mmCIF file of C-alpha atoms in Angstrom:
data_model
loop_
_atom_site.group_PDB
_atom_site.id
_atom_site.type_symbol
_atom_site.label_atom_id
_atom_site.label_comp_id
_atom_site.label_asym_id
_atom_site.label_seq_id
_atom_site.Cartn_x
_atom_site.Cartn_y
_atom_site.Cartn_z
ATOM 1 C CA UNK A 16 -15.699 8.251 -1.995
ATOM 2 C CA UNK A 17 -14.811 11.152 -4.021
ATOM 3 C CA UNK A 18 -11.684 11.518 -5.586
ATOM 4 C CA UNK A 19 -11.644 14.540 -7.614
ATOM 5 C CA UNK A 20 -13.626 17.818 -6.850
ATOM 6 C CA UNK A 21 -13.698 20.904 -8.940
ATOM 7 C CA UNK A 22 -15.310 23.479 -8.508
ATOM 8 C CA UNK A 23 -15.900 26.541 -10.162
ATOM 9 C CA UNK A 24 -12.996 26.366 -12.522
ATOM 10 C CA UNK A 25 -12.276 29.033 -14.860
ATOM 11 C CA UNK A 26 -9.111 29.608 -16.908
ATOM 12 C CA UNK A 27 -8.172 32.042 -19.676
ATOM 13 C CA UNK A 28 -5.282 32.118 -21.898
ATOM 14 C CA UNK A 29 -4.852 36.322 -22.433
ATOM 15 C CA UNK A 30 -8.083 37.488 -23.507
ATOM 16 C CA UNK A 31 -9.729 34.075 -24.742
ATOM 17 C CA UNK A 32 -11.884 32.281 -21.864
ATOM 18 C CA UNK A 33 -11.342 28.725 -22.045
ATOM 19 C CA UNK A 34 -12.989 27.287 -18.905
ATOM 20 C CA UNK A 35 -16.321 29.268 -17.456
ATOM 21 C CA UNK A 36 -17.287 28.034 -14.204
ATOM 22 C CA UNK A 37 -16.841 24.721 -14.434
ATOM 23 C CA UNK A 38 -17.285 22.307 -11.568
ATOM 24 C CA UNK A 39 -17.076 18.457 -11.735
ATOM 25 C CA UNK A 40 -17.285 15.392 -8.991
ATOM 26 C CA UNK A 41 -15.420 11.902 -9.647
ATOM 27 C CA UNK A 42 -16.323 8.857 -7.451
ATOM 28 C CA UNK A 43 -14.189 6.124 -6.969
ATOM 29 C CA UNK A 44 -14.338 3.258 -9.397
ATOM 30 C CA UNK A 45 -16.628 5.824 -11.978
ATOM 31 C CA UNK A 46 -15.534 6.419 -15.776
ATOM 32 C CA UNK A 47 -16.603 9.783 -16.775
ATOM 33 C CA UNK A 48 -16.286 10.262 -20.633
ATOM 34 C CA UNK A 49 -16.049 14.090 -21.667
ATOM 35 C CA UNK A 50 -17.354 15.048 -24.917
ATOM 36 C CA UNK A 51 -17.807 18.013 -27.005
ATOM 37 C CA UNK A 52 -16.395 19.691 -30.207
ATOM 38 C CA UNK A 53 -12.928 20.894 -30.376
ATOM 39 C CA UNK A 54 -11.843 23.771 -28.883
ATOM 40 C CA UNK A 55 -14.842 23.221 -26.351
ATOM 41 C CA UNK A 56 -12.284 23.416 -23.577
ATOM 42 C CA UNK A 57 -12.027 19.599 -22.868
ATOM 43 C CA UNK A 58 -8.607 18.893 -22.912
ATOM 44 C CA UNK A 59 -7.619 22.186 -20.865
ATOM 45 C CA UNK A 60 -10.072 20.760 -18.143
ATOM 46 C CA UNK A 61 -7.914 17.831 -17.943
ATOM 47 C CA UNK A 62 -4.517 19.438 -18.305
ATOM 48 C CA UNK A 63 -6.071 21.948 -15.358
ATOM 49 C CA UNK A 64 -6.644 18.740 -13.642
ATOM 50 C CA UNK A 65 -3.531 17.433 -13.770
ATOM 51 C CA UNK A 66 -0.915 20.318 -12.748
ATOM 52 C CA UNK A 67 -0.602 20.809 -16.744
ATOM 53 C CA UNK A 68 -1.994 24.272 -16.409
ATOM 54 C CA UNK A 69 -3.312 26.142 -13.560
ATOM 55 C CA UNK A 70 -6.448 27.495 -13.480
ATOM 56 C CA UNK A 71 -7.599 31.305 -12.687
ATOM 57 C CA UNK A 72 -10.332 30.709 -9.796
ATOM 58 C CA UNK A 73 -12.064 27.871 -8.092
ATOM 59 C CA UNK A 74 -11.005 25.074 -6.003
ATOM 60 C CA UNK A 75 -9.429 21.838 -7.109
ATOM 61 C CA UNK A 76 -9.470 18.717 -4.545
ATOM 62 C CA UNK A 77 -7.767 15.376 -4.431
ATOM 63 C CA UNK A 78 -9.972 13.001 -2.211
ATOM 64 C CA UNK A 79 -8.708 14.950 1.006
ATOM 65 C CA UNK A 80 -6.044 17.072 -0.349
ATOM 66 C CA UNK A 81 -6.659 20.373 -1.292
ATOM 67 C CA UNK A 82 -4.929 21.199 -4.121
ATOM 68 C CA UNK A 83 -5.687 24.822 -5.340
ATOM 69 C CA UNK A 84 -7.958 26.872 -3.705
ATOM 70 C CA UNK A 85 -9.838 30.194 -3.674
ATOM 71 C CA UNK A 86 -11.156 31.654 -0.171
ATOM 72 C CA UNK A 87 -13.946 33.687 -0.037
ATOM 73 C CA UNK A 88 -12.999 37.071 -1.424
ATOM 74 C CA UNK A 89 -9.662 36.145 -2.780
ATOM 75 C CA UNK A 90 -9.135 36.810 -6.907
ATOM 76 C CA UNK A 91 -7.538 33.929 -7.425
ATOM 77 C CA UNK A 92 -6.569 30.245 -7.170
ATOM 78 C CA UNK A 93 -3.701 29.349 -4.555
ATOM 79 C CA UNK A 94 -1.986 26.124 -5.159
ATOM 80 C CA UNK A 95 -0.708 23.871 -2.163
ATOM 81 C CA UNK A 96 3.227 24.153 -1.223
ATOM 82 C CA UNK A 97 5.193 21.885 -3.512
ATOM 83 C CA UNK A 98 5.876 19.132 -0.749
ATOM 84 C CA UNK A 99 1.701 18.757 -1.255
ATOM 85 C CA UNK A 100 1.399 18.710 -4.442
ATOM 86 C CA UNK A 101 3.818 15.882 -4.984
ATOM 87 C CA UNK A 102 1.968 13.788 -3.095
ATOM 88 C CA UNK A 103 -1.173 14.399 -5.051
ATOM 89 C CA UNK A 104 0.515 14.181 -8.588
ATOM 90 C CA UNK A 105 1.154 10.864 -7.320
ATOM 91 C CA UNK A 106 -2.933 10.399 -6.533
ATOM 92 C CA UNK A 107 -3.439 11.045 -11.001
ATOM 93 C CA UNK A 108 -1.802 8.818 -14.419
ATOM 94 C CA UNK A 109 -2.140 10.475 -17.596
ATOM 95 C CA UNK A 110 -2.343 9.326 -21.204
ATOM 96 C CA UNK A 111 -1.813 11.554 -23.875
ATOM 97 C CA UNK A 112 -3.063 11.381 -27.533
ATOM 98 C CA UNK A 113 0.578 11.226 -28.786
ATOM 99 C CA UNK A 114 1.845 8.267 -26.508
ATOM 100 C CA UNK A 115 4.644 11.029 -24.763
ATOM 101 C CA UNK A 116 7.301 8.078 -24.471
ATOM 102 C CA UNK A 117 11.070 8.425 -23.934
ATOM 103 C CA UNK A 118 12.262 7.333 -27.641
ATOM 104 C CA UNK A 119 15.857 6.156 -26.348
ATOM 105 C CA UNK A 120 14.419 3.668 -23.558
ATOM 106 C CA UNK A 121 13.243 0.060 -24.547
ATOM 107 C CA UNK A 122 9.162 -0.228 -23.045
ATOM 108 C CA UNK A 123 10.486 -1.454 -19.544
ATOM 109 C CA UNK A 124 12.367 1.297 -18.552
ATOM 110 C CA UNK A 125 9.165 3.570 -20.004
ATOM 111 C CA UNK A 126 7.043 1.946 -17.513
ATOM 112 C CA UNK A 127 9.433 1.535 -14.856
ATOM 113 C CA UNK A 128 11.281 4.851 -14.932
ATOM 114 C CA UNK A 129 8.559 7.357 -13.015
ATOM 115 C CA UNK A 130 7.988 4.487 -9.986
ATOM 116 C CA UNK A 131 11.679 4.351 -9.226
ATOM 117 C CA UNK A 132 12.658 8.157 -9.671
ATOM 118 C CA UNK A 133 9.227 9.849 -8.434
ATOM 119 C CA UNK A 134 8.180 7.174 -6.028
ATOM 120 C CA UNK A 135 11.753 6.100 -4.585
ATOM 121 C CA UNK A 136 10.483 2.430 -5.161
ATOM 122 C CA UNK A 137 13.046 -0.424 -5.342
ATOM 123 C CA UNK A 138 13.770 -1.576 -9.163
ATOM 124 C CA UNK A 139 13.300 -5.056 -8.344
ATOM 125 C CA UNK A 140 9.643 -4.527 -7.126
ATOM 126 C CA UNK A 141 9.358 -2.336 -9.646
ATOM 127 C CA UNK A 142 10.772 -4.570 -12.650
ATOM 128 C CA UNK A 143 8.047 -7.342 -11.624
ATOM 129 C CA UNK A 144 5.151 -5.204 -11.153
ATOM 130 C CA UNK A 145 6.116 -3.583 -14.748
ATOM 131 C CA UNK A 146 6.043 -7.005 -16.225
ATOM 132 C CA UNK A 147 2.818 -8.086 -15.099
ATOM 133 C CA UNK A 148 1.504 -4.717 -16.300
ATOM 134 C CA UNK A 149 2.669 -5.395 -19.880
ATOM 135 C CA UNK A 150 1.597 -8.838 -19.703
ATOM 136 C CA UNK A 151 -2.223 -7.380 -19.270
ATOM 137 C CA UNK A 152 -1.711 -5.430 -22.274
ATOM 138 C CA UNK A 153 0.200 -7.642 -24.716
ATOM 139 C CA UNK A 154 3.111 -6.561 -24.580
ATOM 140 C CA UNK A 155 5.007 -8.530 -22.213
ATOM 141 C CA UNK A 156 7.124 -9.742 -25.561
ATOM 142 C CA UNK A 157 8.011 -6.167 -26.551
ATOM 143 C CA UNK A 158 9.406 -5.133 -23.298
ATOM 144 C CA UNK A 159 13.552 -4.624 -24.449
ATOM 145 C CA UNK A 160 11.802 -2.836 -27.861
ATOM 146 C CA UNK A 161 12.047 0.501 -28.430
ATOM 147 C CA UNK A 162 9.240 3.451 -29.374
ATOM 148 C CA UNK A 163 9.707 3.530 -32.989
ATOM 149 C CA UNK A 164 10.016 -0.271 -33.324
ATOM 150 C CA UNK A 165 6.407 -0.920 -32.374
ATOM 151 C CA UNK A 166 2.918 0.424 -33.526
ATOM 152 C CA UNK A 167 0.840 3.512 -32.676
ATOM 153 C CA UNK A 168 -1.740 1.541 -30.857
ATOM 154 C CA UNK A 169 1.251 -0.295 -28.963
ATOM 155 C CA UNK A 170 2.785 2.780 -28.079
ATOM 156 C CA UNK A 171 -0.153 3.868 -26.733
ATOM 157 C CA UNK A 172 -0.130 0.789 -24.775
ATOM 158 C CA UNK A 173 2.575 1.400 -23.466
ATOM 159 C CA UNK A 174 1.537 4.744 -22.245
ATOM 160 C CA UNK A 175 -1.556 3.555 -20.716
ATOM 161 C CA UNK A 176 0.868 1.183 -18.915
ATOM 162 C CA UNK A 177 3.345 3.355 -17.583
ATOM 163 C CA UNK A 178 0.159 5.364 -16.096
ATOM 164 C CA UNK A 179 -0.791 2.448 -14.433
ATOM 165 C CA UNK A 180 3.215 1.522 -12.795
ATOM 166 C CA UNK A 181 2.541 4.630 -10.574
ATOM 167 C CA UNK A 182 -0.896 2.982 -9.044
ATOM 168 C CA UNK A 183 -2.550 6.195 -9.609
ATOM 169 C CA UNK A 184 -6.451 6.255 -8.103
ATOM 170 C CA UNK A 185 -7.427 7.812 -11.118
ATOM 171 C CA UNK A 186 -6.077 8.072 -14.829
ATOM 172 C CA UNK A 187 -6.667 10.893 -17.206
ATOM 173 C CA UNK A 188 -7.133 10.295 -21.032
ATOM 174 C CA UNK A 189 -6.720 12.811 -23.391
ATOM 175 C CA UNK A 190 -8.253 11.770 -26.603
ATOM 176 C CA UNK A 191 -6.025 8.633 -26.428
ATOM 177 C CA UNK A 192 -7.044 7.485 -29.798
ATOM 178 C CA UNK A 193 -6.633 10.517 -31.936
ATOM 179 C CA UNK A 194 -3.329 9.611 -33.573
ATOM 180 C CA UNK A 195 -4.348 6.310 -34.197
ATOM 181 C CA UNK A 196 -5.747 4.560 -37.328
ATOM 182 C CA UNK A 197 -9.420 2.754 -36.689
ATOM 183 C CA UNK A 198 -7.802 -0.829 -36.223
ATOM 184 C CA UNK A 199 -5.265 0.361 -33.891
ATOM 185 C CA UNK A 200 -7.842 2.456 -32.063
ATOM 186 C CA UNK A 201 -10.066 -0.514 -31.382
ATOM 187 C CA UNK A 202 -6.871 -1.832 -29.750
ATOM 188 C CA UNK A 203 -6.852 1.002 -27.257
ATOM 189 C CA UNK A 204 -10.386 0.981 -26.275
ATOM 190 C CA UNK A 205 -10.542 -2.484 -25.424
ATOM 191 C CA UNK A 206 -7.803 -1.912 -23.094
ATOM 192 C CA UNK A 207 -9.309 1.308 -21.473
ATOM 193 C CA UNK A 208 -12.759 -0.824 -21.195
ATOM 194 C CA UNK A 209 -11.422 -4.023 -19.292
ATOM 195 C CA UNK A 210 -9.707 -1.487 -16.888
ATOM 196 C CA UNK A 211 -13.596 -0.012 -16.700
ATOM 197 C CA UNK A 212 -14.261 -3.899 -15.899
ATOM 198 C CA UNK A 213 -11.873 -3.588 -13.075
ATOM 199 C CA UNK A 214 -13.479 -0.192 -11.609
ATOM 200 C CA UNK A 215 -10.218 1.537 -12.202
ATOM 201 C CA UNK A 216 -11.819 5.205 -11.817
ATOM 202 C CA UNK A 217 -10.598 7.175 -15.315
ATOM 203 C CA UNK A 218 -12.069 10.518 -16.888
ATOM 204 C CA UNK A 219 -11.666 9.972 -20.768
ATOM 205 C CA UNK A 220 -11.733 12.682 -22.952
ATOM 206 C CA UNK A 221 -12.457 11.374 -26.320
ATOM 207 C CA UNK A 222 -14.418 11.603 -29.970
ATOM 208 C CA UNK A 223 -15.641 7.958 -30.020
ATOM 209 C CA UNK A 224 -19.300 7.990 -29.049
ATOM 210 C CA UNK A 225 -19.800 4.058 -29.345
ATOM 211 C CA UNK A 226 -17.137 3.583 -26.582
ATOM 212 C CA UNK A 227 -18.012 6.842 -24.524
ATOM 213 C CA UNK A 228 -21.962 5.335 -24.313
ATOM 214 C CA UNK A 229 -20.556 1.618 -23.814
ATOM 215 C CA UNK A 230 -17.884 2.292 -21.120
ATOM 216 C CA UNK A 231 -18.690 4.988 -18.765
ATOM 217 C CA UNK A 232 -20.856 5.729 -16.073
ATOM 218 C CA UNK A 233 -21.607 9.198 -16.930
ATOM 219 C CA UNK A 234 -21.178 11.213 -20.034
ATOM 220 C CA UNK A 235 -20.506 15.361 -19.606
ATOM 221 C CA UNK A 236 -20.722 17.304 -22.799
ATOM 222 C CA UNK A 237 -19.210 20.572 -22.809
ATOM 223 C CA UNK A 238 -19.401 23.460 -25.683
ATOM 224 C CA UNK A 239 -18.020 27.076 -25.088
ATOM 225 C CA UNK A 240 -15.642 26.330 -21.606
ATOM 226 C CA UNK A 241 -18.548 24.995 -20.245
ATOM 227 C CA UNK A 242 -20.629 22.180 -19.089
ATOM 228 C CA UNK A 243 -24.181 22.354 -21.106
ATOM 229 C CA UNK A 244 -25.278 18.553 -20.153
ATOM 230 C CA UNK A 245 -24.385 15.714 -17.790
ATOM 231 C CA UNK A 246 -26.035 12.453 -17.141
ATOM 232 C CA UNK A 247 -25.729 8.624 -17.621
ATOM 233 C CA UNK A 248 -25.128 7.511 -21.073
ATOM 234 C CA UNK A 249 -28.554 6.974 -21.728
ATOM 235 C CA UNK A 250 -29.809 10.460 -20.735
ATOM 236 C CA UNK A 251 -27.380 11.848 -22.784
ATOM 237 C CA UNK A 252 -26.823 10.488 -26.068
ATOM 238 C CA UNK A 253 -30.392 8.449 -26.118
ATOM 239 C CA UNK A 254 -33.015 11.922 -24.660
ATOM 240 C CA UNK A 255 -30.309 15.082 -24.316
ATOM 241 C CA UNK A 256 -32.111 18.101 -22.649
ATOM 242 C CA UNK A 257 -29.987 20.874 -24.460
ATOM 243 C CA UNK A 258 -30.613 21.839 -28.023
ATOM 244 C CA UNK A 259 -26.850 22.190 -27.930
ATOM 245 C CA UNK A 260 -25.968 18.640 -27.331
ATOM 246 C CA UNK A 261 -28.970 17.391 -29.703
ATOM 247 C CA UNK A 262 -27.035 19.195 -32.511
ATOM 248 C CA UNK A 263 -23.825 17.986 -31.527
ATOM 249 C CA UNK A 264 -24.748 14.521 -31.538
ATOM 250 C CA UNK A 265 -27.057 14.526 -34.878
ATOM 251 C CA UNK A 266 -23.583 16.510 -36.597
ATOM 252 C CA UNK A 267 -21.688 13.559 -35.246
ATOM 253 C CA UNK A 268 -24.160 10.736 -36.309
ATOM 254 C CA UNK A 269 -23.957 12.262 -39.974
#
């Protein structure tokens, strides 16, 4: 089953074209890994994605939900009412490269705080299911700390959890080890990778090539705002078709 469809994406900030007819497909239970150099676009695919920014044209799709949409003829992208697109920000998590926590609440109330306001759950239910979550990730011991008392790749933790208290069908990664030093960032990737063992279905964008060819199912490399290669991990970074990506990745291996 699909559960995000994009197609034909473009989006410009004034004059500068960031996105150029982009489409992409996400299955259920798939990790897509999105590389590329910076300013490639990657990140303002995601944000796109994920109400951040809205795009210029195409059509953006939520397993059944339409969520923006451009008719034949029309000039631009029409978003759903806002009754719609609540439900379908509640389809998406998102972890961001600089963790985006609420410094004056202890790691509970981080993780429990968007399930009880957003989805009108009860705190009880809530508390528990926020507990277990932490427990997966280590951090059931840190749950009355607060932001600054813990570590950037615990933080991050934490923000990976709190993505996961809303039972999103898909999470969104931006680069979620960019802030982080190489020990903490192996950390964070083992994390992301035993929620690829559980077929949770994420799109990662990220600079770590060892993890993007260990953990996903298929690897889209983008350059310019758009999408010059996608295939499996082995197409990609073992035979790429485009000069463009061969460069890339020999720049990379230097």
């Amino acid at each position: 089953m699909s559960i995000l469809t994009m197609e034909h994406i473009s989006k410009s900030f004034d004059s500068l074209e960031v996105l150029r007819d982009i489409s992409l497909n996400v299955n259920e239970g798939e990790v897509v890994s999105i590389i590329g150099p910076s300013g490639s676009g990657k990140s303002t695919l995601l944000r796109c994605a994920t109400l951040l920014e809205k795009v210029d044209t195409g059509t953006i799709r939520y397993m059944d939900d339409l969520y923006a949409v451009q008719t034949r003829g029309a000039s631009k992208a029409v978003y759903a009412p806002p009754k719609m697109l609540r439900k379908i920000k509640s389809c998406f998590g998102l972890v961001f490269q600089q963790f985006n926590l609420f410094p004056h609440h202890t790691v509970l109330k981080n993780v429990m705080e968007a399930p009880i306001l957003v989805q009108k759950r009860s705190k009880e239910e809530v508390r528990l299911e926020a507990m277990e979550i932490l427990r997966k990730m280590g951090l059931e011991d840190k749950a009355d700390a607060y932001p600054w008392q813990l570590s950037g790749g615990q933080q991050q933790r934490v923000g990976i959890a709190r993505a996961l208290a809303l039972k999103p069908e898909i999470i969104f990664f931006d680069e979620p080890t960019s802030a982080l030093d190489p020990e903490l960032t192996g950390e964070v990737l083992k994390v992301i990778r035993q929620l690829a063992d559980e077929h949770m279905t994420m799109v990662i964008v990220t600079h770590e090539m060892p993890f993007a060819r260990a953990v996903s199912d298929r690897v889209i490399f983008m350059d310019g705002g758009v999408v010059v290669e996608e295939g499996t991990p082995e197409e990609v970074f073992d035979n790429p078709q485009a000069e463009r990506t061969r460069q890339f990745l020999r720049n990379y291996q230097q």
